[in-house]
XYZ file of C-alpha atoms in Angstrom:
552
model
C -26.980 -34.103 32.388
C -26.670 -37.566 30.823
C -23.545 -39.081 29.301
C -25.036 -38.670 25.798
C -25.625 -34.997 26.518
C -22.064 -34.582 27.724
C -20.508 -36.095 24.608
C -20.898 -32.982 22.426
C -19.113 -30.961 25.070
C -15.955 -33.039 24.805
C -15.231 -31.419 21.471
C -14.843 -28.094 23.233
C -11.478 -28.991 24.662
C -10.005 -29.211 21.169
C -10.831 -25.523 20.697
C -8.896 -22.613 22.135
C -10.182 -21.156 25.378
C -10.918 -17.809 23.744
C -12.022 -16.510 20.372
C -9.192 -16.892 17.871
C -10.218 -15.115 14.653
C -11.421 -18.277 12.932
C -11.658 -16.695 9.488
C -7.879 -16.132 9.367
C -7.019 -19.856 9.334
C -8.668 -22.731 7.473
C -6.929 -25.090 9.926
C -8.749 -23.594 12.894
C -12.048 -23.453 11.024
C -12.009 -27.256 10.731
C -12.608 -27.402 14.508
C -15.873 -25.568 13.945
C -17.107 -28.345 11.652
C -16.618 -30.872 14.469
C -18.462 -28.582 16.872
C -21.357 -28.189 14.433
C -21.498 -31.945 13.874
C -21.854 -32.514 17.636
C -24.575 -29.885 17.849
C -26.493 -31.569 15.007
C -26.314 -34.868 16.910
C -27.674 -33.150 20.005
C -30.403 -31.505 17.921
C -31.466 -34.877 16.485
C -31.788 -36.281 20.014
C -33.994 -33.324 20.896
C -36.159 -33.887 17.799
C -36.637 -37.579 18.695
C -37.712 -36.628 22.213
C -40.153 -34.039 20.854
C -41.562 -36.543 18.324
C -42.120 -39.071 21.129
C -43.903 -36.400 23.197
C -46.023 -35.385 20.220
C -46.989 -39.029 19.559
C -48.242 -39.314 23.139
C -50.225 -36.075 22.769
C -51.748 -37.339 19.495
C -52.874 -40.520 21.271
C -54.562 -38.415 23.958
C -56.213 -36.225 21.338
C -57.566 -39.182 19.368
C -59.016 -40.816 22.488
C -60.585 -37.589 23.782
C -61.930 -36.701 20.346
C -63.848 -39.978 20.250
C -65.227 -39.468 23.776
C -66.318 -35.862 23.307
C -67.877 -36.611 19.916
C -70.106 -39.244 21.488
C -70.851 -37.181 24.612
C -71.857 -33.965 22.873
C -74.490 -35.711 20.743
C -76.539 -36.476 23.890
C -74.901 -34.741 26.860
C -77.588 -35.599 29.452
C -77.907 -39.172 28.345
C -74.112 -39.591 28.321
C -73.713 -38.188 31.842
C -76.665 -40.207 33.018
C -74.282 -43.105 33.137
C -72.455 -42.790 36.496
C -69.201 -44.167 35.074
C -69.148 -41.454 32.405
C -69.815 -38.767 35.025
C -66.965 -40.080 37.169
C -64.561 -40.272 34.224
C -65.406 -36.682 33.206
C -64.527 -35.487 36.700
C -61.352 -37.546 36.619
C -60.324 -36.272 33.176
C -60.834 -32.625 33.983
C -59.286 -32.816 37.444
C -56.398 -35.176 36.850
C -55.829 -36.258 33.281
C -55.944 -32.797 31.654
C -53.409 -31.641 34.244
C -51.151 -34.529 33.263
C -51.614 -33.600 29.603
C -50.787 -29.962 30.388
C -47.588 -31.050 32.131
C -46.691 -33.209 29.138
C -47.274 -30.348 26.684
C -45.267 -27.939 28.803
C -42.478 -30.411 29.449
C -39.209 -28.970 28.049
C -37.479 -31.667 26.036
C -34.724 -29.260 24.966
C -32.796 -28.990 28.250
C -29.812 -31.014 26.991
C -29.709 -29.380 23.574
C -30.108 -25.815 24.872
C -27.450 -26.286 27.563
C -25.018 -27.717 24.996
C -25.750 -24.890 22.581
C -25.341 -22.256 25.297
C -21.983 -23.624 26.404
C -20.638 -24.048 22.898
C -21.876 -20.671 21.664
C -19.016 -18.919 23.475
C -16.632 -20.683 21.078
C -18.584 -19.785 17.942
C -17.334 -17.284 15.367
C -18.343 -13.716 16.175
C -19.371 -10.698 14.108
C -15.738 -10.031 13.215
C -15.383 -13.518 11.747
C -18.533 -13.151 9.683
C -17.468 -9.717 8.468
C -13.937 -10.964 7.769
C -15.241 -13.895 5.717
C -17.573 -11.571 3.791
C -14.749 -9.140 3.027
C -12.675 -12.105 1.861
C -15.348 -12.984 -0.712
C -15.370 -9.377 -1.938
C -11.561 -9.419 -2.131
C -11.626 -12.628 -4.170
C -14.255 -11.144 -6.447
C -12.055 -8.124 -7.174
C -8.721 -9.923 -7.431
C -9.917 -12.619 -9.812
C -12.486 -10.531 -11.738
C -15.426 -12.735 -10.738
C -18.954 -11.545 -11.388
C -21.572 -11.906 -8.666
C -23.594 -14.524 -10.558
C -20.545 -16.780 -10.936
C -19.781 -16.516 -7.229
C -23.405 -16.944 -6.209
C -23.729 -20.153 -8.247
C -20.402 -21.404 -6.850
C -18.811 -21.827 -10.275
C -15.231 -21.462 -9.040
C -12.235 -23.311 -10.533
C -11.116 -26.417 -8.704
C -14.060 -26.660 -6.291
C -14.739 -30.097 -4.788
C -17.864 -29.202 -2.816
C -19.960 -26.815 -4.886
C -22.103 -24.433 -2.868
C -24.358 -21.572 -3.910
C -25.427 -18.334 -2.218
C -29.049 -17.679 -1.276
C -30.812 -14.323 -1.481
C -30.116 -13.924 2.234
C -26.411 -14.574 1.666
C -26.178 -12.034 -1.170
C -28.100 -9.499 0.886
C -25.742 -10.034 3.825
C -22.685 -9.436 1.648
C -24.227 -6.235 0.327
C -25.189 -5.104 3.809
C -21.677 -5.654 5.182
C -20.271 -3.618 2.292
C -22.887 -0.946 3.053
C -21.798 -0.672 6.698
C -18.248 -0.077 5.432
C -19.542 2.707 3.116
C -18.405 0.500 0.221
C -21.279 1.342 -2.113
C -19.584 -0.260 -5.113
C -19.886 -3.774 -3.653
C -23.223 -2.914 -2.038
C -24.655 -2.289 -5.502
C -23.177 -5.485 -6.958
C -24.571 -7.788 -4.267
C -27.926 -6.088 -3.771
C -28.463 -6.388 -7.541
C -27.598 -10.091 -7.328
C -30.094 -10.561 -4.481
C -32.733 -8.738 -6.559
C -32.021 -10.898 -9.628
C -32.473 -14.075 -7.628
C -35.740 -12.755 -6.192
C -36.926 -11.827 -9.704
C -36.074 -15.373 -10.805
C -38.506 -16.704 -8.234
C -36.209 -17.799 -5.398
C -38.121 -17.962 -2.124
C -36.644 -15.825 0.620
C -37.392 -14.101 3.906
C -35.843 -10.975 2.358
C -38.327 -8.980 0.284
C -37.663 -6.839 -2.785
C -38.586 -3.615 -0.992
C -35.763 -4.033 1.515
C -33.231 -4.862 -1.224
C -34.343 -1.913 -3.369
C -34.044 0.410 -0.376
C -30.342 -0.408 0.057
C -29.683 -0.649 -3.678
C -31.174 2.723 -4.634
C -29.183 4.527 -1.961
C -25.922 2.766 -2.921
C -26.466 3.732 -6.565
C -27.181 7.346 -5.588
C -24.007 7.501 -3.496
C -22.057 6.583 -6.632
C -23.582 9.418 -8.621
C -26.058 7.561 -10.843
C -29.201 9.632 -10.177
C -31.202 8.237 -13.106
C -30.776 4.659 -11.933
C -31.400 5.627 -8.295
C -34.656 7.311 -9.315
C -35.735 4.305 -11.380
C -35.057 1.897 -8.491
C -36.899 4.144 -6.036
C -39.958 4.227 -8.304
C -39.895 0.434 -8.493
C -39.719 0.290 -4.693
C -42.803 2.551 -4.410
C -44.722 0.412 -6.892
C -44.307 -2.449 -4.402
C -44.878 -0.325 -1.287
C -46.501 3.050 -2.068
C -46.459 4.056 1.611
C -42.720 3.494 2.109
C -41.668 6.601 4.033
C -37.987 6.703 3.112
C -38.742 5.789 -0.488
C -41.152 8.693 -0.858
C -38.642 11.041 0.740
C -35.857 9.853 -1.553
C -38.089 10.198 -4.604
C -38.815 13.845 -3.854
C -35.143 14.501 -3.088
C -33.856 12.835 -6.273
C -36.417 14.664 -8.416
C -35.444 17.946 -6.784
C -31.737 17.411 -7.508
C -32.399 16.382 -11.092
C -34.616 19.413 -11.738
C -31.974 21.649 -10.218
C -29.314 20.080 -12.474
C -31.486 20.515 -15.539
C -32.075 24.181 -14.774
C -28.496 25.088 -14.033
C -26.882 22.500 -16.362
C -24.272 22.045 -13.671
C -23.418 19.543 -10.990
C -24.989 19.529 -7.563
C -23.456 21.574 -4.779
C -20.310 20.411 -3.050
C -22.254 19.455 0.094
C -24.465 16.968 -1.748
C -22.122 15.829 -4.507
C -22.246 12.008 -4.671
C -19.180 9.835 -4.699
C -17.762 8.600 -7.996
C -18.480 5.072 -9.156
C -15.927 2.306 -8.904
C -14.018 0.284 -6.346
C -13.097 2.178 -3.187
C -9.482 3.295 -3.060
C -7.155 1.637 -0.582
C -3.624 1.998 0.753
C -1.889 -0.090 -1.909
C -0.582 1.937 -4.893
C 0.309 -1.201 -6.854
C -3.080 -2.865 -6.387
C -3.761 -3.245 -10.104
C -0.373 -4.836 -10.888
C -0.633 -7.137 -7.859
C -4.079 -8.405 -8.842
C -3.125 -8.854 -12.490
C -0.206 -11.066 -11.463
C -2.512 -13.073 -9.183
C -4.725 -13.734 -12.219
C -1.744 -14.822 -14.298
C -1.666 -11.605 -16.296
C 0.862 -8.806 -16.471
C 4.581 -8.882 -17.268
C 5.813 -11.849 -19.271
C 9.425 -12.971 -19.578
C 10.912 -12.709 -23.052
C 11.819 -15.972 -24.874
C 15.486 -14.951 -24.718
C 15.355 -14.703 -20.937
C 13.352 -17.925 -20.636
C 16.145 -19.806 -22.411
C 18.443 -18.931 -19.519
C 16.238 -20.799 -17.037
C 17.222 -24.415 -16.418
C 16.330 -27.497 -14.381
C 19.244 -29.380 -12.851
C 20.403 -31.798 -10.204
C 22.642 -30.235 -7.577
C 24.833 -31.757 -4.921
C 24.026 -28.852 -2.542
C 27.535 -27.433 -2.151
C 29.001 -30.952 -2.195
C 27.173 -31.974 0.969
C 27.870 -35.697 1.476
C 24.211 -36.718 1.570
C 23.425 -34.957 -1.680
C 26.359 -36.220 -3.746
C 24.699 -39.625 -4.063
C 21.133 -38.241 -3.955
C 21.196 -34.803 -5.569
C 18.456 -32.202 -5.212
C 16.096 -31.290 -8.057
C 16.583 -27.553 -8.658
C 14.579 -25.383 -11.077
C 15.047 -21.727 -12.029
C 11.762 -19.856 -11.604
C 13.080 -16.369 -12.445
C 16.385 -14.790 -13.409
C 16.423 -11.319 -11.795
C 15.992 -11.662 -8.886
C 17.181 -15.233 -9.046
C 14.345 -17.366 -7.657
C 14.977 -21.087 -7.390
C 12.521 -23.890 -6.657
C 13.589 -27.174 -5.048
C 11.366 -30.172 -5.771
C 10.494 -33.072 -3.436
C 12.276 -31.335 -0.600
C 9.685 -32.146 2.106
C 7.989 -35.514 2.583
C 4.287 -35.903 3.409
C 5.257 -37.281 6.814
C 7.412 -34.235 7.594
C 4.641 -31.891 6.467
C 2.111 -33.681 8.670
C 4.452 -33.406 11.677
C 5.090 -29.694 11.146
C 1.334 -29.059 10.909
C 0.737 -31.115 14.033
C 3.293 -29.073 15.976
C 2.093 -25.736 14.640
C -1.695 -26.010 14.708
C -2.198 -25.629 18.500
C -0.033 -22.479 18.451
C -1.471 -20.699 15.415
C -2.090 -17.037 16.179
C -3.076 -14.047 14.058
C 0.055 -13.028 12.172
C 2.133 -9.983 13.117
C 3.435 -8.072 10.136
C 5.147 -5.001 8.796
C 3.082 -1.972 7.853
C 2.693 -1.954 4.030
C 2.170 1.804 4.053
C 5.272 2.833 5.966
C 7.308 -0.365 5.635
C 8.085 -0.141 9.362
C 8.072 -3.318 11.411
C 5.423 -2.640 14.023
C 5.925 -5.856 15.999
C 8.787 -8.340 16.064
C 8.625 -10.878 13.229
C 10.395 -13.531 15.224
C 8.084 -13.740 18.199
C 4.327 -13.659 18.661
C 3.713 -11.374 21.626
C 0.164 -10.284 20.864
C -2.925 -12.182 19.765
C -3.713 -9.710 17.021
C -1.575 -7.934 14.450
C -1.520 -4.181 15.060
C -0.123 -1.351 12.980
C -0.165 2.421 13.211
C -2.960 4.034 11.215
C -1.179 6.650 9.047
C -4.136 9.039 9.374
C -5.065 8.782 13.050
C -1.757 7.544 14.457
C -3.691 4.971 16.486
C -2.910 1.251 16.686
C -5.306 -0.636 14.434
C -5.798 -4.254 13.417
C -3.913 -5.259 10.281
C -6.329 -6.610 7.658
C -3.894 -7.154 4.815
C -2.470 -10.412 6.077
C -5.268 -12.891 6.549
C -3.505 -15.837 8.096
C -2.311 -17.345 11.349
C 1.238 -18.339 12.095
C 3.299 -20.246 14.638
C 7.017 -20.536 15.300
C 8.930 -23.810 15.680
C 12.420 -24.179 17.145
C 14.896 -26.778 15.959
C 15.235 -28.339 19.425
C 11.491 -28.995 19.782
C 11.334 -31.979 17.465
C 13.868 -33.921 15.374
C 11.829 -33.201 12.232
C 12.249 -29.429 12.643
C 15.950 -29.896 13.335
C 16.369 -31.971 10.169
C 14.517 -29.368 8.108
C 16.795 -26.598 9.382
C 19.865 -28.708 8.608
C 18.553 -29.420 5.121
C 18.147 -25.707 4.390
C 21.693 -25.065 5.608
C 23.177 -27.809 3.419
C 21.306 -26.769 0.271
C 21.854 -23.010 0.581
C 25.329 -23.202 2.134
C 24.213 -20.553 4.663
C 24.539 -20.745 8.446
C 21.186 -21.402 10.166
C 22.405 -20.635 13.695
C 21.485 -16.948 13.293
C 18.310 -17.548 11.278
C 14.858 -16.977 12.717
C 12.789 -19.919 13.840
C 10.724 -21.816 11.291
C 7.510 -19.865 10.772
C 4.445 -21.924 9.832
C 1.447 -20.105 8.346
C -2.052 -21.244 7.453
C -4.100 -18.870 5.334
C -7.789 -18.274 5.946
C -10.770 -17.484 3.737
C -9.361 -15.481 0.830
C -6.034 -15.566 2.701
C -3.369 -13.211 1.369
C -0.318 -11.143 2.272
C -0.060 -7.926 0.297
C 3.216 -6.661 -1.298
C 6.091 -6.218 1.149
C 9.850 -6.618 1.576
C 11.372 -9.259 3.822
C 14.499 -7.206 4.533
C 14.841 -4.031 6.577
C 15.279 -0.889 4.494
C 17.560 2.061 5.214
C 14.675 4.041 6.705
C 14.220 1.362 9.380
C 17.762 0.772 10.708
C 16.520 -0.830 13.937
C 14.243 -3.390 12.271
C 16.177 -6.406 13.590
C 18.256 -4.689 16.273
C 16.914 -6.934 19.052
C 18.085 -10.031 17.207
C 21.622 -8.767 16.769
C 22.057 -10.857 13.641
C 21.919 -8.201 10.942
C 19.467 -7.930 8.090
C 17.565 -10.743 6.381
C 19.958 -11.884 3.709
C 17.676 -14.541 2.186
C 14.221 -16.168 2.336
C 13.426 -19.870 2.135
C 9.744 -20.717 1.600
C 8.226 -24.220 1.838
C 4.865 -25.028 0.243
C 3.154 -27.585 2.458
C -0.075 -27.968 0.474
C -1.392 -27.751 -3.047
C -3.901 -24.981 -3.698
C -6.723 -25.637 -6.151
C -6.974 -22.006 -7.306
C -5.143 -18.806 -6.409
C -2.552 -18.457 -3.671
C 0.469 -17.712 -5.889
C 3.562 -15.888 -4.604
C 4.055 -12.911 -6.924
C 6.932 -10.459 -7.239
C 5.247 -7.204 -8.173
C 8.287 -5.255 -9.390
C 9.417 -7.853 -11.924
C 6.226 -9.773 -12.753
C 7.243 -13.196 -11.457
C 4.571 -15.604 -10.201
C 5.399 -18.794 -8.292
C 2.553 -21.234 -7.668
C 2.202 -23.500 -4.623
C 3.197 -27.112 -5.079
C 3.195 -29.410 -2.089
C 6.632 -30.610 -0.967
C 8.589 -27.943 -2.879
C 10.450 -24.859 -1.653
C 11.555 -21.594 -3.246
C 14.616 -19.591 -2.288
C 15.901 -16.102 -3.089
C 18.388 -13.565 -1.759
C 16.936 -10.346 -0.312
C 20.331 -8.588 -0.238
C 23.022 -8.138 -2.837
C 26.508 -9.353 -1.920
C 27.309 -5.740 -1.009
C 24.671 -5.897 1.719
C 22.334 -3.490 -0.092
C 18.692 -4.481 -0.304
C 17.361 -5.904 -3.562
C 14.136 -3.956 -4.104
C 13.111 -6.254 -6.942
C 12.289 -8.897 -4.281
C 9.104 -7.077 -3.231
C 6.556 -9.864 -3.171
C 3.073 -10.851 -2.051
C 0.902 -13.888 -1.373
C -2.204 -13.788 -3.584
C -5.617 -14.544 -2.058
C -6.515 -18.227 -1.901
C -9.541 -18.634 -4.176
C -10.209 -22.326 -3.553
C -8.256 -24.570 -1.209
C -6.238 -24.565 1.986
C -2.768 -23.013 1.888
C -0.062 -24.070 4.341
C 3.456 -22.652 4.069
C 6.514 -22.430 6.268
C 9.475 -20.149 5.854
C 12.945 -19.502 7.163
C 14.340 -15.988 7.262
C 18.132 -16.202 7.100
C 20.238 -13.355 8.530
C 23.618 -11.790 7.646
C 25.612 -12.806 10.719
C 27.474 -16.040 10.170
C 27.459 -15.678 6.387
C 30.625 -13.516 6.149
C 32.704 -16.363 4.717
C 29.817 -18.284 3.171
C 28.700 -15.381 0.971
C 31.494 -12.807 1.102
C 31.193 -9.244 -0.226
C 32.802 -8.336 -3.540
C 35.875 -6.114 -3.591
C 33.864 -3.235 -5.037
C 30.908 -1.800 -3.117
C 29.079 -1.291 -6.426
C 29.158 -4.987 -7.373
């Protein structure tokens, strides 16, 4: 293998040695762009080699065409010349063999070997499915119709991109494999519309109508299913499944007409609409992500202020106070502006990116912490399925995270010290700085940061008590989506690079504040980086003492 062929392989060493759930982190997906760029370079080299080979073959063909044209007009006269007879023997015995070897020569050795080696680092079926589900999640959360998404008309986009018929069909097919007939119908209809509009595609209307008619039937719309099946049979009268479905649909409809009642329980189709999921507050959560829902009264808004603070009279902040802004009153959520510099953000990202792993989380159904929040011990997040009791992969946090200790780099140490000075809370018992990068449609559904009474051992291993407060840095701007919303009270805090928000999870009595239930909305457009510090009770006894009355 030549040096030029080896160059694309050098990019491999910047990737992890095993598949790392690319779709859960935009940061890791950027490595794939470099890999694809190197493959394109290798492909161009292969094309040049093939074009050179083809040029040589064309030269042979032109020369031989001239010779055979002359010879076949008067074969005996042509071969009567001894030189022509010799050259014919030579061509057929030697030169055609050389031409055969040239035609059969494989110019793709370098490209194929590069592609084969790099393929093991490519995204897999799970990544493709995860990215597709992310698009469906964004569609639902932000009330986007399929045509808007297909044309790429999203707010804040820098690089507009549209979906082909094949793309729409793939989204519908993935939904179909999940028995999600609601989204199957939406995306198969979009694929059909684009085909009707004349878009060229390898996918034909018959295939789309086959999936679409069945998805519509499964949602209980027999009339539409019958109409789509008839259209399918107009295009392909011999379609076996289509003919079978037609007879079946007509039979059910005639039976309904005779009895004026619904079909039997065994064949009763599912009801139309989005499939139900585990989250009871889904509607409120998504409304807040869209900027809808509960609004603060003008009287309450008047109580929110912006101010300069000397951070508990810390010496460094007396001369250079911190910009503090009230985001919400109950619970009291405060934002600090210009609290991280671009250089500090770049350093934190640099330290975190090689360590990013799929995030471990608490189960949103039971609220139980399934794996320790303060240490990544597994590559994938797992939770107990409430139905089967089996460990399953958590899909409701689509991000990767890493943990940074204060002693690893002076920047991390300074950040920890800054949080301590501004909040007045002891950082020695706090968890390490967690850095998270959200993936395609990245989100974290509603949860509590503190341990509730039904999980008394949530932080037992730490020995530092419950999480008294949360400090959250925003390390990037997000073009659209990605807000932090508090579902119980209706607060929405939007990412702004270099700022941080802070709130207490516990009352001064030590009881949990259930109004702090919050979520990270899906990222519609952009790349969301955050880092957070979970601060614990131990060490805060004299910094935030309890009131005399337990009820206060």
